[in-house]
Coordinates of C-alpha atoms and ligand atoms in Angstrom, one line a residue:
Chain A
X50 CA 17.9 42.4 -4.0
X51 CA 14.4 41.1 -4.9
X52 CA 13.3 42.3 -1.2
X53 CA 10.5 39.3 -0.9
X54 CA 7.7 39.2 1.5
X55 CA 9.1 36.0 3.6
X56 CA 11.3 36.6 6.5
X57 CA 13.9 34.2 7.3
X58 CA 17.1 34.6 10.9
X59 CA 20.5 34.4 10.1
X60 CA 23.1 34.0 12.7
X61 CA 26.8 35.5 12.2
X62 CA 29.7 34.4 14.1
X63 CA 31.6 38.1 14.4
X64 CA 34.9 38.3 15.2
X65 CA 36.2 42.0 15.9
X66 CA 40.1 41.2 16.7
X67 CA 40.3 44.9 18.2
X68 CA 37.1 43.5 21.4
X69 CA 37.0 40.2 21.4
X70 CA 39.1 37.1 22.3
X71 CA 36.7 34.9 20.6
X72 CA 33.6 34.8 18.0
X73 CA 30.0 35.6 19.0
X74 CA 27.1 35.2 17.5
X75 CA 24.9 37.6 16.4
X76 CA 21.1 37.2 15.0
X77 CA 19.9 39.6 12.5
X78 CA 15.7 38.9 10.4
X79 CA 15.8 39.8 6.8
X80 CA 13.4 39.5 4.5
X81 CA 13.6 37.5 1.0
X82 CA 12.4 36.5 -2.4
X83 CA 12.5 33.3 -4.0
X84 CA 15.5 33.9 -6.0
X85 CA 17.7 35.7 -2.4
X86 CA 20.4 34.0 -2.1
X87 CA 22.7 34.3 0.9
X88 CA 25.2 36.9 -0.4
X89 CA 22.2 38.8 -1.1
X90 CA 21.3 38.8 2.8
X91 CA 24.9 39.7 3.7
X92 CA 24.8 42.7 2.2
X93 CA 21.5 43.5 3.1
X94 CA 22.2 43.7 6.5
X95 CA 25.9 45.5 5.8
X96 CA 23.4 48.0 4.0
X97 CA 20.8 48.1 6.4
X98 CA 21.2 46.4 10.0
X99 CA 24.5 46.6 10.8
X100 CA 27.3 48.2 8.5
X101 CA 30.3 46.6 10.6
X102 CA 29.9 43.4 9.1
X103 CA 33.2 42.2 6.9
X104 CA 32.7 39.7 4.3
X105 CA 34.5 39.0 1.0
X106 CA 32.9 38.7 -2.6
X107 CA 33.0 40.0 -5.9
X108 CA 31.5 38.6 -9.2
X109 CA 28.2 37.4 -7.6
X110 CA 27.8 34.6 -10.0
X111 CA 30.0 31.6 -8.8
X112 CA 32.9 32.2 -10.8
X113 CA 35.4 34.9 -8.8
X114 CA 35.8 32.3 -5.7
X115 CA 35.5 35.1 -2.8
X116 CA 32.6 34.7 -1.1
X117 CA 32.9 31.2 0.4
X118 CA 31.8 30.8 4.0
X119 CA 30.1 27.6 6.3
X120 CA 26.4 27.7 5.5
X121 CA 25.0 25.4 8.5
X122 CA 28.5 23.9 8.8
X123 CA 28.8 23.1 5.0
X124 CA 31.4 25.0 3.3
X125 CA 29.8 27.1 0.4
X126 CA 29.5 29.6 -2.4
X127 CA 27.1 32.4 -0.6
X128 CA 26.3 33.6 -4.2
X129 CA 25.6 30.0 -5.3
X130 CA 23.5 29.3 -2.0
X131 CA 19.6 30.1 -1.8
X132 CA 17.7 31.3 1.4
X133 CA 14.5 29.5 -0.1
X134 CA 16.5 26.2 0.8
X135 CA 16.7 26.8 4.4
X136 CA 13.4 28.1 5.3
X137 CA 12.3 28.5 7.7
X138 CA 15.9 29.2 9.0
X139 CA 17.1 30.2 11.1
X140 CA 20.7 29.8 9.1
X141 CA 24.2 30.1 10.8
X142 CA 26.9 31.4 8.9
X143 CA 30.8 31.2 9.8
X144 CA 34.3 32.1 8.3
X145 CA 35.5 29.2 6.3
X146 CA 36.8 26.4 8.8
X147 CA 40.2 26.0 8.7
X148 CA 41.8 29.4 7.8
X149 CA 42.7 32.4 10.7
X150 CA 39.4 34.1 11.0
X151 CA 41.1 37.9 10.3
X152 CA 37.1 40.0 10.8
X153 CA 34.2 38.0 11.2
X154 CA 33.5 36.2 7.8
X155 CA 36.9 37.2 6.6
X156 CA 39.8 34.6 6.6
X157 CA 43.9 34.6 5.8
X158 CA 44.1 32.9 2.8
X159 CA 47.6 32.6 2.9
X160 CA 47.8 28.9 4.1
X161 CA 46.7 28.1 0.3
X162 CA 48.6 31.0 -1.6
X163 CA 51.8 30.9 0.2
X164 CA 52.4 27.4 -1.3
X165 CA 51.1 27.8 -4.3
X166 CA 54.2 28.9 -6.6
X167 CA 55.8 25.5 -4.9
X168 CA 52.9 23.4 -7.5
X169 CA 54.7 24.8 -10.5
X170 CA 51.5 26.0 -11.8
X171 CA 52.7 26.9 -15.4
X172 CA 53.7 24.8 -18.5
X173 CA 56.9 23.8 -18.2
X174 CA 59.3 22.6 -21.7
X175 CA 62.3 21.1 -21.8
X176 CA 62.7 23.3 -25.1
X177 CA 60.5 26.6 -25.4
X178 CA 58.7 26.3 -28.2
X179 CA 60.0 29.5 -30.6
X180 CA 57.0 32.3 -31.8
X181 CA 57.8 31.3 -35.2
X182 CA 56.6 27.3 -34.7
X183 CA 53.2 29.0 -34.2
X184 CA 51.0 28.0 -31.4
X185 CA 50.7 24.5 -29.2
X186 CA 48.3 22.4 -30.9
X187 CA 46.0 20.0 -28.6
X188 CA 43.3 17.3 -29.6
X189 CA 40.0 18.1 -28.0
X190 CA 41.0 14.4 -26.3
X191 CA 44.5 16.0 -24.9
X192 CA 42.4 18.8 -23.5
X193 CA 40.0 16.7 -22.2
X194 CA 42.3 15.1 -19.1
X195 CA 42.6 18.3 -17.6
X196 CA 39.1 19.9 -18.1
X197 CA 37.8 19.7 -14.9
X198 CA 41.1 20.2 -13.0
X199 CA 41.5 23.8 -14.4
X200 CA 38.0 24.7 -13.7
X201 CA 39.3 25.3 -10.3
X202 CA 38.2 29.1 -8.9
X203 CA 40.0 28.8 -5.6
X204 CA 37.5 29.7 -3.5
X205 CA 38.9 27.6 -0.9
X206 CA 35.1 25.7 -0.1
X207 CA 37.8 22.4 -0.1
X208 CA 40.3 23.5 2.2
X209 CA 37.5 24.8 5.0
X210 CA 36.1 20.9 3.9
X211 CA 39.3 18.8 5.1
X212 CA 40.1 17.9 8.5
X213 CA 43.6 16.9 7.8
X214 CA 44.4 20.8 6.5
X215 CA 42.4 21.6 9.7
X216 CA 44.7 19.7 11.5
X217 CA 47.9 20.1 9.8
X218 CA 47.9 23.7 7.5
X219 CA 51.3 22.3 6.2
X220 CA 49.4 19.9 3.8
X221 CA 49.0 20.9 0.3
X222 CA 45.7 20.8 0.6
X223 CA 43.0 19.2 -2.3
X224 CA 43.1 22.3 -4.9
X225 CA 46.6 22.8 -4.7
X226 CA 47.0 19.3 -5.5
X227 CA 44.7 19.3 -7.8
X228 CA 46.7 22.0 -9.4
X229 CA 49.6 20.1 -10.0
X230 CA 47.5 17.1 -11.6
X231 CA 45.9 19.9 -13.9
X232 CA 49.7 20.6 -15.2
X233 CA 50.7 17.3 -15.2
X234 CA 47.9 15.7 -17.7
X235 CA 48.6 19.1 -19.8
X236 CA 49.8 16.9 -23.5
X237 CA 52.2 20.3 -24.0
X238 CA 53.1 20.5 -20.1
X239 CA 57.2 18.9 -19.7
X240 CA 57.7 19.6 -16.3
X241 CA 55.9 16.7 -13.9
X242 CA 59.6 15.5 -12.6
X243 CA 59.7 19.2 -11.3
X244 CA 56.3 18.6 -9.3
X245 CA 57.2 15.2 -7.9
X246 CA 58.4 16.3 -4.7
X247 CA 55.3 18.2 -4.1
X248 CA 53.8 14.8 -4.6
X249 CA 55.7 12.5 -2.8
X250 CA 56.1 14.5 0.4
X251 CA 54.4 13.7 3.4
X252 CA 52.9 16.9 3.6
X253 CA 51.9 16.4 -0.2
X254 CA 49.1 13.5 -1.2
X255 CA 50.4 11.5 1.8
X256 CA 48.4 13.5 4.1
X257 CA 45.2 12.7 2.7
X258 CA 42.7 10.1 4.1
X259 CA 40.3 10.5 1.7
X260 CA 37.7 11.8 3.4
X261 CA 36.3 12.9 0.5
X262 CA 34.7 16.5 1.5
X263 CA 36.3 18.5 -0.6
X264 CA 34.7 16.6 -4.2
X265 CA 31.6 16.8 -2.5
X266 CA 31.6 21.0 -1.4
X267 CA 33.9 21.8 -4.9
X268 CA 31.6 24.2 -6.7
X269 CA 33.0 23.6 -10.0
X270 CA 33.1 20.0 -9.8
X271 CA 36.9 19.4 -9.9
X272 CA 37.5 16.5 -7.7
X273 CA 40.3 17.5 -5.9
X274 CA 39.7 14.0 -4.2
X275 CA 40.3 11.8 -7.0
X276 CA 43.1 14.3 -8.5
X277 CA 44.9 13.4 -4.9
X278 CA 44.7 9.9 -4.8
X279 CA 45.3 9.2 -8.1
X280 CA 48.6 10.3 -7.7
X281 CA 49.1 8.3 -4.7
X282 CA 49.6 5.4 -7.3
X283 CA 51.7 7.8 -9.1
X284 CA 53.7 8.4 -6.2
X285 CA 54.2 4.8 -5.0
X286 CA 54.9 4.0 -8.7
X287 CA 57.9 6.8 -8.8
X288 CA 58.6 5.6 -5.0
X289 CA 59.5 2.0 -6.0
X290 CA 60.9 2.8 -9.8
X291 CA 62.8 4.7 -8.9
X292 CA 65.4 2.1 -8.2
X293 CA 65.2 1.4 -12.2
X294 CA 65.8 4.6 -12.9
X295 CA 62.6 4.9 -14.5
X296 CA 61.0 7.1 -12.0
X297 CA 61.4 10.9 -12.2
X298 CA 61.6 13.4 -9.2
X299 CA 64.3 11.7 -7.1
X300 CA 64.7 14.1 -4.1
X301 CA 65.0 12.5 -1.4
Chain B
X235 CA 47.1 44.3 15.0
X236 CA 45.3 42.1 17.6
X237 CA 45.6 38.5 16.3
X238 CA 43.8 36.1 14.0
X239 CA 41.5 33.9 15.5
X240 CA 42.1 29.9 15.4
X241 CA 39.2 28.1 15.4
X242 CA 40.3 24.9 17.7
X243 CA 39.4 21.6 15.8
X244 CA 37.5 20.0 18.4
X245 CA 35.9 16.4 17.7
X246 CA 35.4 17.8 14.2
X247 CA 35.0 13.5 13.4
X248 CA 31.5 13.6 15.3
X249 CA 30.4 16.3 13.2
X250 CA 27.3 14.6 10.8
X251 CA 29.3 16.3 7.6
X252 CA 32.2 13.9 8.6
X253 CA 30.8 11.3 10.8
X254 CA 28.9 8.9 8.1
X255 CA 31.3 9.6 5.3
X256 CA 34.1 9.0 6.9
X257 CA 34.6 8.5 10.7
X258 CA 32.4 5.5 10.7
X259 CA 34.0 4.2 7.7
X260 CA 37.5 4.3 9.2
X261 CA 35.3 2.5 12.2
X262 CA 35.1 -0.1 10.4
X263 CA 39.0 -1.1 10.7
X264 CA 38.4 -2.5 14.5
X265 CA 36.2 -4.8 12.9
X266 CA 37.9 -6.0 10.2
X267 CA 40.8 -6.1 13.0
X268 CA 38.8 -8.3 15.3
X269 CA 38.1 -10.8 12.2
X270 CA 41.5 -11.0 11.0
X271 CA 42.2 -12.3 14.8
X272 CA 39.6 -14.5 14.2
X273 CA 40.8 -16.2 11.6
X274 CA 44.6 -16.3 13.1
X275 CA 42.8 -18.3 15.7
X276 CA 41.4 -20.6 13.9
X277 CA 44.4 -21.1 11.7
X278 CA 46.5 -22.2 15.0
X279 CA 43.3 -24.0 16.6
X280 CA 43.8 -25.9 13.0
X281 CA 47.4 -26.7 13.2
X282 CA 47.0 -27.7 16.8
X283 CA 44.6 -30.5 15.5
X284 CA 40.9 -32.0 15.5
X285 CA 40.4 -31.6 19.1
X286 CA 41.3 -28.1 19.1
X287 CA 39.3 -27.1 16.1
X288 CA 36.3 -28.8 17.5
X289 CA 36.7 -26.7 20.5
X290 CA 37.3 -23.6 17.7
X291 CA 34.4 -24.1 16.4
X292 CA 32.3 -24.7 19.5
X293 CA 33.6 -21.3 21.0
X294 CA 31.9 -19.5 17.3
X295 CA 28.6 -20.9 18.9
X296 CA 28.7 -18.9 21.9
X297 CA 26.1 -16.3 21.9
X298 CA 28.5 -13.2 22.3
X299 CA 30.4 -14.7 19.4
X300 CA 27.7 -14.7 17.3
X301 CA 26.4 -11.2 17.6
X302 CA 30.1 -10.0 17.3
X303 CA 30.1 -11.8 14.0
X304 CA 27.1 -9.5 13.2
X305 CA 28.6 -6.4 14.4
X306 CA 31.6 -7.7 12.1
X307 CA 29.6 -8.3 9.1
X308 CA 27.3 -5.0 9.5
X309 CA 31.1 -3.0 9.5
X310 CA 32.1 -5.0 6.7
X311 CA 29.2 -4.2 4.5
X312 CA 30.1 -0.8 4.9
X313 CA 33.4 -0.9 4.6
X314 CA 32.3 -2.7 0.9
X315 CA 29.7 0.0 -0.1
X316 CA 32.1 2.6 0.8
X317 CA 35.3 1.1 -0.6
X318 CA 33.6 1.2 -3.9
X319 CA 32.3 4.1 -3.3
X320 CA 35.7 6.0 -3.4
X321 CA 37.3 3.6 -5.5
X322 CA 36.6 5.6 -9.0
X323 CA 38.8 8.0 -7.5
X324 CA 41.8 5.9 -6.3
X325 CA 42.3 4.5 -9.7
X326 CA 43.6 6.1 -12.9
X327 CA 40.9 8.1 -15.0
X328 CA 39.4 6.4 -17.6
X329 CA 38.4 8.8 -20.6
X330 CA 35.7 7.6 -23.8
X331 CA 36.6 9.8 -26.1
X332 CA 36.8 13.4 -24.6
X333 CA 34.2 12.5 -21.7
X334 CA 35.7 10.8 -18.4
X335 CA 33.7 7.2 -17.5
X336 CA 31.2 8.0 -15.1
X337 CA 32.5 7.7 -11.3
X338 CA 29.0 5.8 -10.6
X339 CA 29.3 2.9 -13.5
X340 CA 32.9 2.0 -12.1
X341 CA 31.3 1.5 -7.9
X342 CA 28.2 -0.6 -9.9
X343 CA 31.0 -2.3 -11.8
X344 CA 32.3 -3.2 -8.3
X345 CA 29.6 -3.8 -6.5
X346 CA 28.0 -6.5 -9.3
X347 CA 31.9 -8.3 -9.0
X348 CA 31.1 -7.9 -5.2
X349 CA 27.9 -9.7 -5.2
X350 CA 29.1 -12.4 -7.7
X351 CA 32.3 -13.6 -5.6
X352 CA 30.1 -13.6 -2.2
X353 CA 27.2 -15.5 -4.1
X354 CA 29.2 -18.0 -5.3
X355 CA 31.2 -18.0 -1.9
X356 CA 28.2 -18.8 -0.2
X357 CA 27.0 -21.4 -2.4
X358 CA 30.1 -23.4 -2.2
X359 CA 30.2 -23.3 1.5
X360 CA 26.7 -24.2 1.9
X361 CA 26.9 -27.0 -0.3
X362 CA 29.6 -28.6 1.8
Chain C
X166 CA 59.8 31.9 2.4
X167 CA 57.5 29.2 0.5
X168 CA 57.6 25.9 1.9
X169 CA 59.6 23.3 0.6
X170 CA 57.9 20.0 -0.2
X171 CA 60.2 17.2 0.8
X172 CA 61.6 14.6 2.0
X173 CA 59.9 11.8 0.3
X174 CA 57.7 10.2 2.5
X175 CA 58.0 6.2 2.8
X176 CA 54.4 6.0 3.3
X177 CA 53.8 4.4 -0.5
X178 CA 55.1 0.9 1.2
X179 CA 52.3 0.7 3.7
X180 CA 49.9 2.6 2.0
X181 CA 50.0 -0.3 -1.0
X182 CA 49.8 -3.0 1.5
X183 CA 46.4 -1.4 3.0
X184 CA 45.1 -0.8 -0.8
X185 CA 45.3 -4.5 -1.4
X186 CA 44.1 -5.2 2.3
X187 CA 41.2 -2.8 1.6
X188 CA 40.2 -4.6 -2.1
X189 CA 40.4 -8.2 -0.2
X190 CA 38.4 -7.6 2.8
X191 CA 35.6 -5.4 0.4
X192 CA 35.1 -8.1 -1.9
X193 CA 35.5 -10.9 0.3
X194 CA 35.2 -10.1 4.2
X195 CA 31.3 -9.9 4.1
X196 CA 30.4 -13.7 2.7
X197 CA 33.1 -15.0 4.9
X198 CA 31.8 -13.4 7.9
X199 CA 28.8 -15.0 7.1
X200 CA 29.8 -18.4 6.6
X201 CA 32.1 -18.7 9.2
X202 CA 30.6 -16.7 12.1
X203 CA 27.2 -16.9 11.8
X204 CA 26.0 -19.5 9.1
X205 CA 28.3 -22.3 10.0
X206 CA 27.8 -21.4 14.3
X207 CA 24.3 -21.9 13.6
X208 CA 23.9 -25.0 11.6
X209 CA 22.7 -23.6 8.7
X210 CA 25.0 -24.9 6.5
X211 CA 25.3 -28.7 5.1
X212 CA 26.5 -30.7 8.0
X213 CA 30.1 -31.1 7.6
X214 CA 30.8 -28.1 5.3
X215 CA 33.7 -26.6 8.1
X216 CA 34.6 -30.1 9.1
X217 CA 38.6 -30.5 10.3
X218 CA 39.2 -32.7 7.3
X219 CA 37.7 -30.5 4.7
X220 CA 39.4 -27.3 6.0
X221 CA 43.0 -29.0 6.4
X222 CA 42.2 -30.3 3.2
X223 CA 41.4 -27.1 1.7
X224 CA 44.3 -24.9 4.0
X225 CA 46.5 -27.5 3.5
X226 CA 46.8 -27.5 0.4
X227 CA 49.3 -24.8 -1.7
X228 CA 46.0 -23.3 -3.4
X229 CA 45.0 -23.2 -0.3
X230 CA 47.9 -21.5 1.5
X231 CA 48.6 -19.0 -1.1
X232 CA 45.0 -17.8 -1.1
X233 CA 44.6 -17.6 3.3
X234 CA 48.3 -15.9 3.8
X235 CA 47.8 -12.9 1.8
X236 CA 44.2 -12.8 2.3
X237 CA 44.4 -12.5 6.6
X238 CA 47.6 -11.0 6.6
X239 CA 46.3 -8.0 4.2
X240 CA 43.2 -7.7 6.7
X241 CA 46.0 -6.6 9.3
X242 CA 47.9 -4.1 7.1
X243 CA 44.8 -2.7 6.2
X244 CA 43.4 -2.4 9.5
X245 CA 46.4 -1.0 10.9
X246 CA 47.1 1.6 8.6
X247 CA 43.5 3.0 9.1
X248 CA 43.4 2.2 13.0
X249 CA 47.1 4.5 12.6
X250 CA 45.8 7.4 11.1
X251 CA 42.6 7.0 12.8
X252 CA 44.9 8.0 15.9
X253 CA 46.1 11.1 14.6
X254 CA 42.3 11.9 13.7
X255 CA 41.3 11.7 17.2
X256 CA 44.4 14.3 17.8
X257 CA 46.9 12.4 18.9
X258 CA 49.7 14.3 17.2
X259 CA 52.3 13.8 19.6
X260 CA 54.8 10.5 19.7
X261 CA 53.4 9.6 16.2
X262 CA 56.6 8.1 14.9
X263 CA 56.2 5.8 18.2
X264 CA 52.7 4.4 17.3
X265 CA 53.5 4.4 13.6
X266 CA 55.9 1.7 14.6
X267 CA 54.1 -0.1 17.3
X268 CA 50.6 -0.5 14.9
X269 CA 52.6 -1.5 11.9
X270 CA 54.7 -3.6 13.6
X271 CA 51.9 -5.2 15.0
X272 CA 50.5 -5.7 11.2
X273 CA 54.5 -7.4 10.5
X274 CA 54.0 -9.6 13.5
X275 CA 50.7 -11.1 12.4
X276 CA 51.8 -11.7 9.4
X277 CA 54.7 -13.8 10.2
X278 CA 52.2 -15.8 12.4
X279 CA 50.3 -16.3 9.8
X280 CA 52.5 -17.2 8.0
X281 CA 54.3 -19.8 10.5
X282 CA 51.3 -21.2 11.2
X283 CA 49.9 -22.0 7.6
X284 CA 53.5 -23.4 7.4
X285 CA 52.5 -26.5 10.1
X286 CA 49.3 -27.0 8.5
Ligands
LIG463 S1 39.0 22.6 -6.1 FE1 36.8 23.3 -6.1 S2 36.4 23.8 -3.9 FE2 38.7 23.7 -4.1 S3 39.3 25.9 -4.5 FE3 39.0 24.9 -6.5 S4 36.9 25.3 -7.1 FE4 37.1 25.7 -4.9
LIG464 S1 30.8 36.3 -5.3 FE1 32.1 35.5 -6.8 S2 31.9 33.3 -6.4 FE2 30.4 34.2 -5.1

């Protein structure tokens, strides 16, 4: 890190399950350049304030998903996230909302990954295609309905952005759902009747009030949003067709 | 292993990154509630005859009424702007080629049908 | 175990209803609040423009009918539906299946009113 010659305050909501019943917040001063971003000052002060201090990340260039946390209340990317934007601070930085808070900025993910196998998240055929055909082929058009749905990095920024996963961790939730959508629109994908139910449930788009967050915090611009309530229509359409046997994923 | 901590939701819906979005939006729905009573009203007042939808229309002059209709319409604008505002993504994608119509052009292409119908709604009302 | 994802939920029925609701009363709800509950209160608009003969006439007439009975009784489904999951927002989780009915029931009501009383006009 570029050390800088400004200064900025960072608060930290710790959590240390073995002491304490709930978070407190802690206030550390680091310095920073124009091009510190806030993962930078995490690990300054694991390196040099306080080495207790658990956070996740990897790749530091927006693109492994494991660094996400609330910036001021606004679920982001700490890598993707510049100190220079919040001066003169101070900042406050928390977990991701939403998710069991494990060690201070770290959270169980599992509310998202436990359900993900259930979106079906591969391509499904009716008929594997054999070696010998050679490959799928796909018009840049065919590839274009799912482009930005499988630019999804799960870092989770949506989850910690919806109230109703707040409130209900049973829902899907926006990139899980988004998931599904990024199979379905797949030209070579066979297998949407198999994700229906995810659909249709309660606890699948019908949980969703469009609040809208999640597009707005989604780093890679995915809009997990529109994915969701796009297949509302779909839903209602298989809902009512159904009885013309035109519709597909009957469980009822 | 000591537990996980829960973060309790609170009144997440006062919360600014919520509030103007969203909670004041869904606000709106008392509103458009109130309104549709309105209008039931006047529907019976009208059935019941001319005496009773002189008196109707004498009770929409009452002060109180009149700066509930502008609470109405203030929620109603912004139940609009908003509507269109999500609407791009409550329909089916549109796609021009390989590139997906622009979220922003389909809300203007709302709002210009918005401002067209209530135009011409107003003109034909005023002109008795 | 992963979750399992169903039953279907029935919400597709009123969820429709409060799409159409919502498209009626964005397009249309601000000039008619306008007209009739502040323009017309207020004189501002020509003298007998809301006059009982010209609304029967316009009410009255099937046009008329099949554009007022969807219109206000939309405005309730749509305002239900929110003002219902507007109540689990403000954490209300409990007896849900009790105000799901009560709120849309309400919606069902109002528009059988409306739709008896456009009948006598
Ligand atoms: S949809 Fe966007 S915000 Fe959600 S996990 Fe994927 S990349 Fe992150
Ligand atoms: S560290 Fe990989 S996304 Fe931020």
């Amino acid at each position: 890190m570029n050390r800088g010659n400004r200064q900025i305050d960072i608060l930290i909501s710790r959590y240390d399950p073995e002491r304490d019943d709930q978070p407190r917040t802690e206030r550390y001063t680091v310095p920073y350049a124009h091009d510190s971003s806030v993962l930078d000052a995490l690990l300054y002060i694991k390196d040099h304030l306080d080495g207790s201090l658990s956070f996740r990340w990897s790749c530091r260039m927006a693109i492994c998903g494991s660094c996400g946390k609330m910036i001021n209340g606004v679920p982001s990317l700490s890598c993707k996230t510049f100190l220079r934007d919040y001066a003169p601070g101070p900042l406050y930085i928390e977990a991701l909302h939403h998710f069991p808070v494990i060690k201070d900025l770290v959270v169980d993910q599992a509310g998202f990954f436990d359900k993900l196998p259930e979106s079906r998240p591969w391509l499904i055929r009716d008929q594997e295609r054999a070696l010998a055909d050679g490959p799928h082929r796909q018009s840049p058009r065919q590839r274009a309905r799912f482009a930005s749905t499988s630019a999804c990095i799960n870092c989770l920024l949506c989850y910690a952005a919806c109230p109703q996963y707040g409130m209900k961790p049973d829902f899907a939730g926006p990139a899980l759902l988004a998931l599904v959508e990024r199979y379905n629109a797949d030209s070579r994908d066979q297998g949407k009747a198999e994700r229906m139910p995810m659909i249709n449930a309660e606890d699948g788009v019908w949980s969703c009030t469009l609040v809208g967050n999640c597009s707005a915090v989604c780093p890679k611009d995915v809009d997990p949003a529109a994915a969701i309530n796009r297949n509302k229509l779909e839903s209602a359409k298989d809902y009512f067709l159904r009885f013309l046997k035109i519709g597909s994923g009957g469980a009822e | 292993m000591k537990a996980h901590y829960q973060r309790p939701m609170g009144r997440w819906y006062l919360r600014p990154f919520y509030l103007f979005v969203y909670t004041l939006r869904e606000l709106t729905a008392v509103f458009v509630l109130l309104y549709a009573l309105v209008l039931l009203a006047g529907l019976a007042a009208l059935a019941a005859g001319p005496e009773a939808w002189a008196g109707y229309r004498q009770a929409l002059t009452h002060p109180l009424s009149i700066g509930l209709h502008v609470l109405i319409l203030v929620a109603a604008l912004y139940n609009s702007i908003t509507w269109f505002m999500v609407a791009p993504k409550a329909m089916p994608a549109v796609f021009i080629g390989t590139r997906p119509l622009p979220g922003l052009l389909i809300t203007l292409a709302h709002i210009v049908v918005f401002a067209i119908i209530s135009v011409v709604t107003v003109v034909l009302a005023g002109a008795g | 175990m992963a979750k399992q994802y169903k039953p279907r939920s029935h919400e597709p029925v009123v969820w429709l209803l409060f799409a159409a609701g919502g498209m009626a009363a964005a397009m249309l709800m601000p000039a008619l609040v306008l007209i009739t509950g502040i323009a017309a209160p207020l004189g501002l608009l020509a003298e007998d423009s809301l006059n009982y003969e010209r609304v029967i006439g316009m009410l009255g007439s099937p046009v008329g009918k099949l554009v007022a009975f969807p219109f206000i009784s939309l405005l309730f489904w749509h305002a239900m539906h929110r003002i219902f999951h507007g109540l689990h927002d403000l954490g209300i989780h409990a007896g849900l299946g009790y105000y799901r009915v009560l709120c849309y029931g309400f919606a069902l009501l109002a528009t059988l009113l409306t739709a008896g009383i456009l009948f006598l006009i």
